[in-house]
mmCIF file of C-alpha atoms in Angstrom:
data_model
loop_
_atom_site.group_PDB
_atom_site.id
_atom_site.type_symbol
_atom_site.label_atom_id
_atom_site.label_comp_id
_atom_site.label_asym_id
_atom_site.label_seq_id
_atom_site.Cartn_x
_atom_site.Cartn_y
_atom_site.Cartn_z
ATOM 1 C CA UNK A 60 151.254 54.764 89.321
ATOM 2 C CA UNK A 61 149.496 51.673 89.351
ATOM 3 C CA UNK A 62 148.425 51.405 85.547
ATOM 4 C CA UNK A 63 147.275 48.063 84.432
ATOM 5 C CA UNK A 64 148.719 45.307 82.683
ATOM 6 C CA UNK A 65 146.866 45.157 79.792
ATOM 7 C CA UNK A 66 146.727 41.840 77.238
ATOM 8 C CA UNK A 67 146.350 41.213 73.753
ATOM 9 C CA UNK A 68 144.945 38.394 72.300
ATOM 10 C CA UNK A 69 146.430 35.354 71.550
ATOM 11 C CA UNK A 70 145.036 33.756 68.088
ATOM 12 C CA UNK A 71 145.636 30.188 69.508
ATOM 13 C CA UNK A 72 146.477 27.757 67.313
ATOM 14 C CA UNK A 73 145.632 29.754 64.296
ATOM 15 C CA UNK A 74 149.477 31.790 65.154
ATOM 16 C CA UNK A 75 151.278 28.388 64.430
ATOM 17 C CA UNK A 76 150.029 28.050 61.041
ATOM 18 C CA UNK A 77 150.523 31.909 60.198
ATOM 19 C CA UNK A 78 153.311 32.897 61.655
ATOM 20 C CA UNK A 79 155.636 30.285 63.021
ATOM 21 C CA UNK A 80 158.624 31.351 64.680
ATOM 22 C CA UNK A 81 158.546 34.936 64.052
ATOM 23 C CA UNK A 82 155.256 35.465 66.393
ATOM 24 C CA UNK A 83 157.116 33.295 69.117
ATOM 25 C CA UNK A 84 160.123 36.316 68.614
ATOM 26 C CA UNK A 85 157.228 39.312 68.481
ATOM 27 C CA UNK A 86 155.626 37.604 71.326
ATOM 28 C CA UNK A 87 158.639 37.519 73.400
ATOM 29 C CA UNK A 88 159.115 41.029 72.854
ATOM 30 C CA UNK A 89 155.693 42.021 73.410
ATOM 31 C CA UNK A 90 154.310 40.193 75.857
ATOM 32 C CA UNK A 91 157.232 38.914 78.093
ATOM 33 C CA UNK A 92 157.133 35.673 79.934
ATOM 34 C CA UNK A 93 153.137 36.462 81.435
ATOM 35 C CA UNK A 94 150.210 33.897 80.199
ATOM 36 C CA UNK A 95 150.300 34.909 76.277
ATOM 37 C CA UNK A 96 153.989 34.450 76.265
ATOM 38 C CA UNK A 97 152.881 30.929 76.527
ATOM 39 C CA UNK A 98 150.641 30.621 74.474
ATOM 40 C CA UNK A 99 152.707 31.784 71.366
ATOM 41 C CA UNK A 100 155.153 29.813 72.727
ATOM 42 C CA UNK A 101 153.584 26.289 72.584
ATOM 43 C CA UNK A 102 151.887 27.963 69.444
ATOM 44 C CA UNK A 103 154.929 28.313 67.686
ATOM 45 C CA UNK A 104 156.702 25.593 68.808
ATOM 46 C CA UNK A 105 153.955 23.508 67.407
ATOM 47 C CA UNK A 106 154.205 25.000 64.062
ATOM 48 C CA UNK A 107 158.480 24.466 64.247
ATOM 49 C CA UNK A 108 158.637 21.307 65.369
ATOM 50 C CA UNK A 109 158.827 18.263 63.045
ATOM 51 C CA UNK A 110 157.109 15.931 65.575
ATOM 52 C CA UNK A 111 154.802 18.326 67.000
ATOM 53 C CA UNK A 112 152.096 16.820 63.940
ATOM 54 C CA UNK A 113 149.313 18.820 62.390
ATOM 55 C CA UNK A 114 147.375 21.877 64.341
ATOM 56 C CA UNK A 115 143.786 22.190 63.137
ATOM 57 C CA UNK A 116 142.864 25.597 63.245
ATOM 58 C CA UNK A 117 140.039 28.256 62.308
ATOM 59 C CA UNK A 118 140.231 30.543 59.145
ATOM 60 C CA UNK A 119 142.566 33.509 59.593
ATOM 61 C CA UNK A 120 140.188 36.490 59.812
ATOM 62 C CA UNK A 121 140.162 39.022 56.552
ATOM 63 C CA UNK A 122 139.621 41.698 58.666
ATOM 64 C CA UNK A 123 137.180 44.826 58.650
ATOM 65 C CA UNK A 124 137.196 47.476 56.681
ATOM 66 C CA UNK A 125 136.960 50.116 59.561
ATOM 67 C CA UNK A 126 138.426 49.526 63.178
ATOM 68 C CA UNK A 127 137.429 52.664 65.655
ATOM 69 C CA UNK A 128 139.473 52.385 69.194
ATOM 70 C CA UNK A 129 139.127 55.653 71.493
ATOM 71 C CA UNK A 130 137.369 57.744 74.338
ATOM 72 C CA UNK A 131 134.466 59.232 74.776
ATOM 73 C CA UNK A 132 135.832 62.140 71.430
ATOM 74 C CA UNK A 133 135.480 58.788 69.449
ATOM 75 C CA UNK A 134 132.074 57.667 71.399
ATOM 76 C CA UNK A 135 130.522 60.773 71.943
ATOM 77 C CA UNK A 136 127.799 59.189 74.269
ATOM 78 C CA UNK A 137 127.125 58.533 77.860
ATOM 79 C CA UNK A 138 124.244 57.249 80.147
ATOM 80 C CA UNK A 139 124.882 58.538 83.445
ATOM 81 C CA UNK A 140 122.650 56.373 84.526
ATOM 82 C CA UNK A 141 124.187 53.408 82.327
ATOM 83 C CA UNK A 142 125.030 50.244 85.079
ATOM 84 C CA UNK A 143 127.974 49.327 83.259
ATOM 85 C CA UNK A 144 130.333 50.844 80.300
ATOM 86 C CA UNK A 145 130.653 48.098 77.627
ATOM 87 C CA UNK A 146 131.533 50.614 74.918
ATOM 88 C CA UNK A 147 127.806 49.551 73.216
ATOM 89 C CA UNK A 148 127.238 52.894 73.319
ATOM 90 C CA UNK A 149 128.032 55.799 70.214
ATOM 91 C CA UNK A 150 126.388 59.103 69.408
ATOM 92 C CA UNK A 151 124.444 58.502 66.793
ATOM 93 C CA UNK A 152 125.990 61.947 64.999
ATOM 94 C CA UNK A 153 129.876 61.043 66.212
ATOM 95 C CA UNK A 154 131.969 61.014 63.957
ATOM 96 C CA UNK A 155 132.913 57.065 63.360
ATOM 97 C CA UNK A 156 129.221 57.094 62.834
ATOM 98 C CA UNK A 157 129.266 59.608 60.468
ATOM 99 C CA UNK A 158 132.364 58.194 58.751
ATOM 100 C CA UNK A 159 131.074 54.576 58.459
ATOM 101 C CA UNK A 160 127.907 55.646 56.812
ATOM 102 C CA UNK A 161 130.434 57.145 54.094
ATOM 103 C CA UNK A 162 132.510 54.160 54.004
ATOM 104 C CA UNK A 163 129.079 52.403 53.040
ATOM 105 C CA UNK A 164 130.283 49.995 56.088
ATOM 106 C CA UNK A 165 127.559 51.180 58.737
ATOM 107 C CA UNK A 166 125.425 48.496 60.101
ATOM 108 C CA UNK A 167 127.150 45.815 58.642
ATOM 109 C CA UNK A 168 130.082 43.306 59.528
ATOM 110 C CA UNK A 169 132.391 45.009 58.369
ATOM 111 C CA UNK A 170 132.957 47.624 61.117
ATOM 112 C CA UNK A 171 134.030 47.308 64.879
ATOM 113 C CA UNK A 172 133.995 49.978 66.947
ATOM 114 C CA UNK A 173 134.744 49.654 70.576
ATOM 115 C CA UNK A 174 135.403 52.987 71.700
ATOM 116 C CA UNK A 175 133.794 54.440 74.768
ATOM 117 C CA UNK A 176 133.867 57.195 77.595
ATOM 118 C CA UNK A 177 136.866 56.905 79.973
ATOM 119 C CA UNK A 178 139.243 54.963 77.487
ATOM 120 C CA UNK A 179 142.396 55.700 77.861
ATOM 121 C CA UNK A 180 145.832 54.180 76.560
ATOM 122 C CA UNK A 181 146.495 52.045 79.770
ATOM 123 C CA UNK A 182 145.583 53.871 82.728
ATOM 124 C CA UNK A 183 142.622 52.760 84.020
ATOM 125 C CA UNK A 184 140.014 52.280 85.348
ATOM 126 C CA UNK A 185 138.062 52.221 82.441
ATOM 127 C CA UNK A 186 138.639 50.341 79.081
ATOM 128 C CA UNK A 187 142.152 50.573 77.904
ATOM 129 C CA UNK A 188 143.423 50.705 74.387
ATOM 130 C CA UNK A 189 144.869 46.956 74.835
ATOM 131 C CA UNK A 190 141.373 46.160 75.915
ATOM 132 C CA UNK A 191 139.470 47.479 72.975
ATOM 133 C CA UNK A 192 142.608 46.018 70.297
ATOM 134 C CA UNK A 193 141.003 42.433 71.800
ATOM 135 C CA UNK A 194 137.427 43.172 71.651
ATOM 136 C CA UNK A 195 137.863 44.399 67.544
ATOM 137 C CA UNK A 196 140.684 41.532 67.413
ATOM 138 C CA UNK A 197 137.696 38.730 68.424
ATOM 139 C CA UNK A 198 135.256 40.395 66.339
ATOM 140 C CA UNK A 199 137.891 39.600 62.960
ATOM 141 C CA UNK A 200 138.508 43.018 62.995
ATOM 142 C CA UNK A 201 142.636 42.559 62.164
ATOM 143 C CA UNK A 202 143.233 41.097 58.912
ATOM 144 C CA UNK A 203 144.367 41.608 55.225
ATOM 145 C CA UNK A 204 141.411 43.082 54.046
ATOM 146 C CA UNK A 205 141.396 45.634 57.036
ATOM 147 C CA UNK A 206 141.242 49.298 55.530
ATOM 148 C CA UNK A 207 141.805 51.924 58.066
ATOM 149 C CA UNK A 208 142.283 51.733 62.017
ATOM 150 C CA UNK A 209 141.261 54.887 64.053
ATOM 151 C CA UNK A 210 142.943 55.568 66.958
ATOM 152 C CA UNK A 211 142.009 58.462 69.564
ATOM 153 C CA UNK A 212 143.319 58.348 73.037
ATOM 154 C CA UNK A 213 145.863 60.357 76.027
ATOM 155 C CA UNK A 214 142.955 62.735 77.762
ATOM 156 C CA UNK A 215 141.935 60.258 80.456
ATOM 157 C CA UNK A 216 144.873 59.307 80.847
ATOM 158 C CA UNK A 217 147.488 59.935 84.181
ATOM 159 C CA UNK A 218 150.596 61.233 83.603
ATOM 160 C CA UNK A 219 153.345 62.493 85.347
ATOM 161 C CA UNK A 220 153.782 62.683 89.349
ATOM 162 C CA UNK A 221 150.164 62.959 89.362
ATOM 163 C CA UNK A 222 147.576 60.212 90.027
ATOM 164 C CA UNK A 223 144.549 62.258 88.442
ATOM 165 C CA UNK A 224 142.553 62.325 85.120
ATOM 166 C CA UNK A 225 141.686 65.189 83.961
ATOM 167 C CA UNK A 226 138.183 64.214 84.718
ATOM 168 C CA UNK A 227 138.829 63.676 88.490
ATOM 169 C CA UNK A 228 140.575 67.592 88.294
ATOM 170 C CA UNK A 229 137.023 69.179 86.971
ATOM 171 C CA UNK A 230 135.364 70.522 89.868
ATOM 172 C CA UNK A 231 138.290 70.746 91.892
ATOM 173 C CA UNK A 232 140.705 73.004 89.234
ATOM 174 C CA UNK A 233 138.921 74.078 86.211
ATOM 175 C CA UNK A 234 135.528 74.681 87.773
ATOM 176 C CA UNK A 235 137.253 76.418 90.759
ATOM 177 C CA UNK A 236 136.901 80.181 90.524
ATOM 178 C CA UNK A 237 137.743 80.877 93.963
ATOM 179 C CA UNK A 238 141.566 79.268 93.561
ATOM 180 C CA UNK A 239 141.737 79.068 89.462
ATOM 181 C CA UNK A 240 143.071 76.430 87.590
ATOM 182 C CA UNK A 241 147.128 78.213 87.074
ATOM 183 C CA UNK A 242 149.978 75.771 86.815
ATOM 184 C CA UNK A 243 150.755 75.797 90.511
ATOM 185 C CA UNK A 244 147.225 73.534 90.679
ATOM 186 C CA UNK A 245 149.532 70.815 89.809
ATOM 187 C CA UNK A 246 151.592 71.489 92.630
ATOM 188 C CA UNK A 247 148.669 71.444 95.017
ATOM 189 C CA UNK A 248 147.148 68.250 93.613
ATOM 190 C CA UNK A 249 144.032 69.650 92.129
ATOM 191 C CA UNK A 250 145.352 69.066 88.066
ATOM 192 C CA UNK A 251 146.762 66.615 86.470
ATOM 193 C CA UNK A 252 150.569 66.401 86.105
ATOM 194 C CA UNK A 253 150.821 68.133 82.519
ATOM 195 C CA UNK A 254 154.078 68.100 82.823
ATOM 196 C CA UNK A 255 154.850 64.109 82.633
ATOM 197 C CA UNK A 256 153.056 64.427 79.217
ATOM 198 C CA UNK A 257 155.488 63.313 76.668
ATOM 199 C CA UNK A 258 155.833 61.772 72.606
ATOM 200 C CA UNK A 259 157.861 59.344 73.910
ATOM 201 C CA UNK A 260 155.859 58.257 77.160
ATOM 202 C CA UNK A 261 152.757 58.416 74.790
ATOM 203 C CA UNK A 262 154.624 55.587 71.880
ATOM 204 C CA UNK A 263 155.719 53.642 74.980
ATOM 205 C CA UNK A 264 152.559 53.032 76.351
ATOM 206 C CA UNK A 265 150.882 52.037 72.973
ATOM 207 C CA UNK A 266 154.001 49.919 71.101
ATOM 208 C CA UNK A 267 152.701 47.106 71.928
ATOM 209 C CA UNK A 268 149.010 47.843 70.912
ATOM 210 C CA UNK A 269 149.942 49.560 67.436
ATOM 211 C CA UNK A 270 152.836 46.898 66.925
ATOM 212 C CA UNK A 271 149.965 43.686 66.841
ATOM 213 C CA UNK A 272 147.772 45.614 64.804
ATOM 214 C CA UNK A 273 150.406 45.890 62.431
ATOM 215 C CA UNK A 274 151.097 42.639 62.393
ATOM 216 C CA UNK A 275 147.955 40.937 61.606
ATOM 217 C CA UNK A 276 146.069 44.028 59.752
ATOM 218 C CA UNK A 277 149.362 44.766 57.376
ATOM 219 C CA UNK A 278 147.739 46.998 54.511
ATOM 220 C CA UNK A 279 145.721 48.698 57.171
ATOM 221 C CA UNK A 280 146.342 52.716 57.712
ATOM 222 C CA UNK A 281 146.662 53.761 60.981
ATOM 223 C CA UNK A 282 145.146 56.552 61.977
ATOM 224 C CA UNK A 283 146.342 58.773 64.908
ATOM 225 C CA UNK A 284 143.153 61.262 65.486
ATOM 226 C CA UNK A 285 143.780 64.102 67.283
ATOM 227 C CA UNK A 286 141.161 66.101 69.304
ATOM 228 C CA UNK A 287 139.822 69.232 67.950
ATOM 229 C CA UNK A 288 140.393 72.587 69.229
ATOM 230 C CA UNK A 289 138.707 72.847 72.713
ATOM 231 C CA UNK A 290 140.750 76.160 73.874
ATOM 232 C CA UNK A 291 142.550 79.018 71.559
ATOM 233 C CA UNK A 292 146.010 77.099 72.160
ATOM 234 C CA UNK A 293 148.615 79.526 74.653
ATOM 235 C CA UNK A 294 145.337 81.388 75.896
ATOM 236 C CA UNK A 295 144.808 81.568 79.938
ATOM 237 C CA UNK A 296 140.351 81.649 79.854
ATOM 238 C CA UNK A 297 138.236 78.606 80.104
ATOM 239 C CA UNK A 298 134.836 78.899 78.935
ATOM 240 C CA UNK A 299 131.544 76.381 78.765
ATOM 241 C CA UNK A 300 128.260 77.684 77.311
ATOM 242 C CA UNK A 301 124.817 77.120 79.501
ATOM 243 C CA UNK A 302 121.885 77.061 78.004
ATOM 244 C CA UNK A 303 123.514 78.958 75.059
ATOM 245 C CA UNK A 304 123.468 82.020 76.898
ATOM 246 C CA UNK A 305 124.941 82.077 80.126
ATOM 247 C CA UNK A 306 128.900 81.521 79.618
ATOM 248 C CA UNK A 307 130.930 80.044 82.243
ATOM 249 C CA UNK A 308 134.509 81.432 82.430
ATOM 250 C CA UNK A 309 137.301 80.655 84.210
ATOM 251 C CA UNK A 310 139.877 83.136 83.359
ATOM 252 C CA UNK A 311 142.831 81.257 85.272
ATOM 253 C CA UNK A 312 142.990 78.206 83.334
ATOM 254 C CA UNK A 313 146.264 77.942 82.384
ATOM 255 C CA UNK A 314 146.671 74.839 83.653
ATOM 256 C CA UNK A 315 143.901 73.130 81.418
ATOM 257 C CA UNK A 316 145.441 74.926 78.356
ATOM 258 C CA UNK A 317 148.895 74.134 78.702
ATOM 259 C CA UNK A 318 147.240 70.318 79.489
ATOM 260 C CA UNK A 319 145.912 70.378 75.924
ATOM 261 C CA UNK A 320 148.861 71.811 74.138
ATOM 262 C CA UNK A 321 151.277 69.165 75.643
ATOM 263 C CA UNK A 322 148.571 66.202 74.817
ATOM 264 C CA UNK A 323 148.469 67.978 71.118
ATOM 265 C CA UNK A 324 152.029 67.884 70.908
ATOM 266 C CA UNK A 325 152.382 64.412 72.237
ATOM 267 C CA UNK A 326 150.123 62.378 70.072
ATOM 268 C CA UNK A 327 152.152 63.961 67.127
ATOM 269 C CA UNK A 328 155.398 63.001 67.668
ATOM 270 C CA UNK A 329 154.196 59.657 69.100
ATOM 271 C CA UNK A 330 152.801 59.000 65.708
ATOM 272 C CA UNK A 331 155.265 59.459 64.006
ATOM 273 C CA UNK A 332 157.495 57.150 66.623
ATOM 274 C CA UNK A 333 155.345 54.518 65.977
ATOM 275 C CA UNK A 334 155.144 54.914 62.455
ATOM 276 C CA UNK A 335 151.209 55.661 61.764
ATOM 277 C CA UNK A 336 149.557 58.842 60.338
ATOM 278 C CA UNK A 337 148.546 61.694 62.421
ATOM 279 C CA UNK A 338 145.276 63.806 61.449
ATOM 280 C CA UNK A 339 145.263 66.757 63.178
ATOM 281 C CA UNK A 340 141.646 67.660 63.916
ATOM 282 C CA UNK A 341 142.815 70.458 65.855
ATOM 283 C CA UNK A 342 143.558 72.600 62.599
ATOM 284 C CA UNK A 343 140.603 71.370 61.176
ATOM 285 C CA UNK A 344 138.628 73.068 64.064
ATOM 286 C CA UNK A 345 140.584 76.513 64.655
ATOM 287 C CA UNK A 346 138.164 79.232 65.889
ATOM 288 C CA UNK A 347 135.352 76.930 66.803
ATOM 289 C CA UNK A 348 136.809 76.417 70.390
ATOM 290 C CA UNK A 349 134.409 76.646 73.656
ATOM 291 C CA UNK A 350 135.136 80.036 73.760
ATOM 292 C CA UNK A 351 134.748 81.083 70.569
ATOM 293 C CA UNK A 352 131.101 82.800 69.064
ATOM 294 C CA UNK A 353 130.940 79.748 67.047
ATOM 295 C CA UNK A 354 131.628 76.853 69.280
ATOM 296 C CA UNK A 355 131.699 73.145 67.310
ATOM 297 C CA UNK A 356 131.546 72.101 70.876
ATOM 298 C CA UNK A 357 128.740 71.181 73.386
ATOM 299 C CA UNK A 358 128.105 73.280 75.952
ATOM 300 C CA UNK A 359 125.437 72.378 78.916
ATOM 301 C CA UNK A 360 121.902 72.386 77.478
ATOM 302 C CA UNK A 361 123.377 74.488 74.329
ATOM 303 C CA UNK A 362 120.483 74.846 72.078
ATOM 304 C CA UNK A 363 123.295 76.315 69.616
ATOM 305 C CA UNK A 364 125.142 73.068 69.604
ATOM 306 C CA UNK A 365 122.638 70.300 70.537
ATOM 307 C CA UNK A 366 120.839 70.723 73.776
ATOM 308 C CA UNK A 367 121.593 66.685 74.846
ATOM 309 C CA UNK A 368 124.926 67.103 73.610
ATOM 310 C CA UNK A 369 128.098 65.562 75.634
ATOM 311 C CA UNK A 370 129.012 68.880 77.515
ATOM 312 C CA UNK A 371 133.423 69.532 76.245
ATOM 313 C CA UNK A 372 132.783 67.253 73.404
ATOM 314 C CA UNK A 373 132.287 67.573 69.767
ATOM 315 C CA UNK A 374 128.562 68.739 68.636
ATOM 316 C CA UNK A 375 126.893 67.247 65.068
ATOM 317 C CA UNK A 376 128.148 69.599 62.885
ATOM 318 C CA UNK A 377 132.006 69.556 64.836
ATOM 319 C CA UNK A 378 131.919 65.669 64.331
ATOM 320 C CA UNK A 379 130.173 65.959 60.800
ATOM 321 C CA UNK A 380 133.623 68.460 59.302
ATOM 322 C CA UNK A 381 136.351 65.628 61.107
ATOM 323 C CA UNK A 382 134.528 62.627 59.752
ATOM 324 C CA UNK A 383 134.095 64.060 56.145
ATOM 325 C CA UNK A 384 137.443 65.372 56.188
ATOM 326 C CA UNK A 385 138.902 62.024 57.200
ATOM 327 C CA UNK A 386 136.721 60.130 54.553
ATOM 328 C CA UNK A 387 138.118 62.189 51.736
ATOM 329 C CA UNK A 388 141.630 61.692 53.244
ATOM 330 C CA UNK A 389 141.286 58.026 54.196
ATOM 331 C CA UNK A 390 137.672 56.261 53.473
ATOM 332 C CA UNK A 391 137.812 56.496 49.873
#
């Protein structure tokens, strides 16, 4: 389906001294024989061979103490009239934000955080999760000292048969009230191929991220977080508040629904495949979904929820609960 062929970072010289052979066996079995195959080859090589003499190399990084990768849940910001997305850009209520300041880490080196809108594990076309592992990883974001690594990804992504985002199915399935947005949509090409979504697909397609952060940030948790509740879970309705008092609903949106359930599911058991924590912010949000009287969601212009709020995502107080709650489970 035409994802891309996304990179990590190869530490240069710095991988001979630290790791030797065993990054020239992790980097055959990440990276395969492409460009950073290479250079952990001749890296390690260097650092094996008798005659290969000294390699001068930089300090090993210590690492941050918090490392945010993720879409626009993590972001929570968006100029639509922005030129170019290069993730600079974070709500200044979302909830890595909000957690950082708790840390005590906000505004100061020791905090990356390259999550933007349109992130997704490896899909395309925006930033992909490889993509932001490098920015953090040049920033020293992956070392000892690192604390706690925040991952939040699978919306924007393609799965499936299909070769649409959920984004790219908005105005032709869920905002459709004339044909609905029922599971035949997929059929038709309107939604996104729920149906491809998997655990397994999902730990496939970030192994190789989650394996090098593992590697060079080894007392780091890893944080799966999962996206609040947008819809009552099983229901058929989809709703979106204007102005606070004009609902929109789309009572044939199965589709989206089911969409959300599977993605739920999936970034569970792919977290525990790949060995890192889940949180499950979606049972920290029950009852505040969009269609709920008390929505911890943005509508459009939602006075109730914060009228410049990112309409489907998380409003001030939604991202206040998940970042305290993950402080108290993780930041302390």
């Amino acid at each position: 389906m035409g994802r891309r062929s996304d990179t990590l970072p190869c530490r240069n010289e710095k991988i001979a001294l630290q790791c030797g052979f065993e990054v020239f066996v992790m980097s055959v079995a990440l990276l395969g024989t492409g460009k950073r195959w290479l250079c952990a080859t001749i890296a390690a090589l260097a650092a094996t061979t008798a005659t290969a003499g000294s390699v001068a190399a930089d300090p090993a990084p210590a690492g941050k103490g918090l490392v945010v990768l993720g879409d626009s849940f993590s972001a929570n910001d968006w100029d639509h009239f922005e030129g170019k997305n290069d993730c600079n850009r974070h709500g200044a209520t979302a909830w890595p934000v909000q957690l950082a300041k708790r840390m005590g880490v906000y505004g100061t080196e020791d905090v990356s955080d390259p999550s933007c809108p349109g992130a997704s594990i490896d899909s395309g076309p925006g930033w992909t999760m490889s993509q932001q592992a490098q920015r953090a990883d040049k920033e020293g974001a992956f070392g000892p000292n690192t604390k706690l690594v925040t991952v939040q990804f699978g919306m924007n992504d393609k799965w499936g048969a299909s070769d649409q985002t959920l984004f790219s199915s908005l105005q032709s399935c869920l905002f459709n009230l004339e044909l609905g947005c029922d599971p035949e949509a997929v059929d038709q090409g309107r939604m996104t191929d729920y149906t491809g979504v998997s655990g397994a697909l999902m730990a496939k397609r970030m192994s190789n991220a989650i394996t090098y952060i593992k590697y060079y940030a080894p007392n780091a948790r890893i944080v799966f977080v999962g996206y609040p509740e947008l819809l009552t879970p099983g229901s058929n309705a989809i709703c979106l508040s204007i102005l606070g008092v004009a609902p929109f609903i789309n009572p044939r949106g199965r589709a989206l629904v089911e969409f959300l359930d599977r993605i739920d599911l999936a970034q569970r058991e792919a977290a525990q495949l790949l060995g890192i924590d889940f949180f499950d912010a979606r049972a920290l949000t029950a009852g505040h979904d969009l269609c709920s009287p008390q929505p911890w969601l943005n509508g459009i212009l939602d006075f109730r929820t914060g009228i410049d709020g990112l309409p489907f995502h998380p409003s001030t107080e939604g991202d206040t609960v998940l970042a305290n709650a993950i402080y108290d489970r993780y930041g302390r």
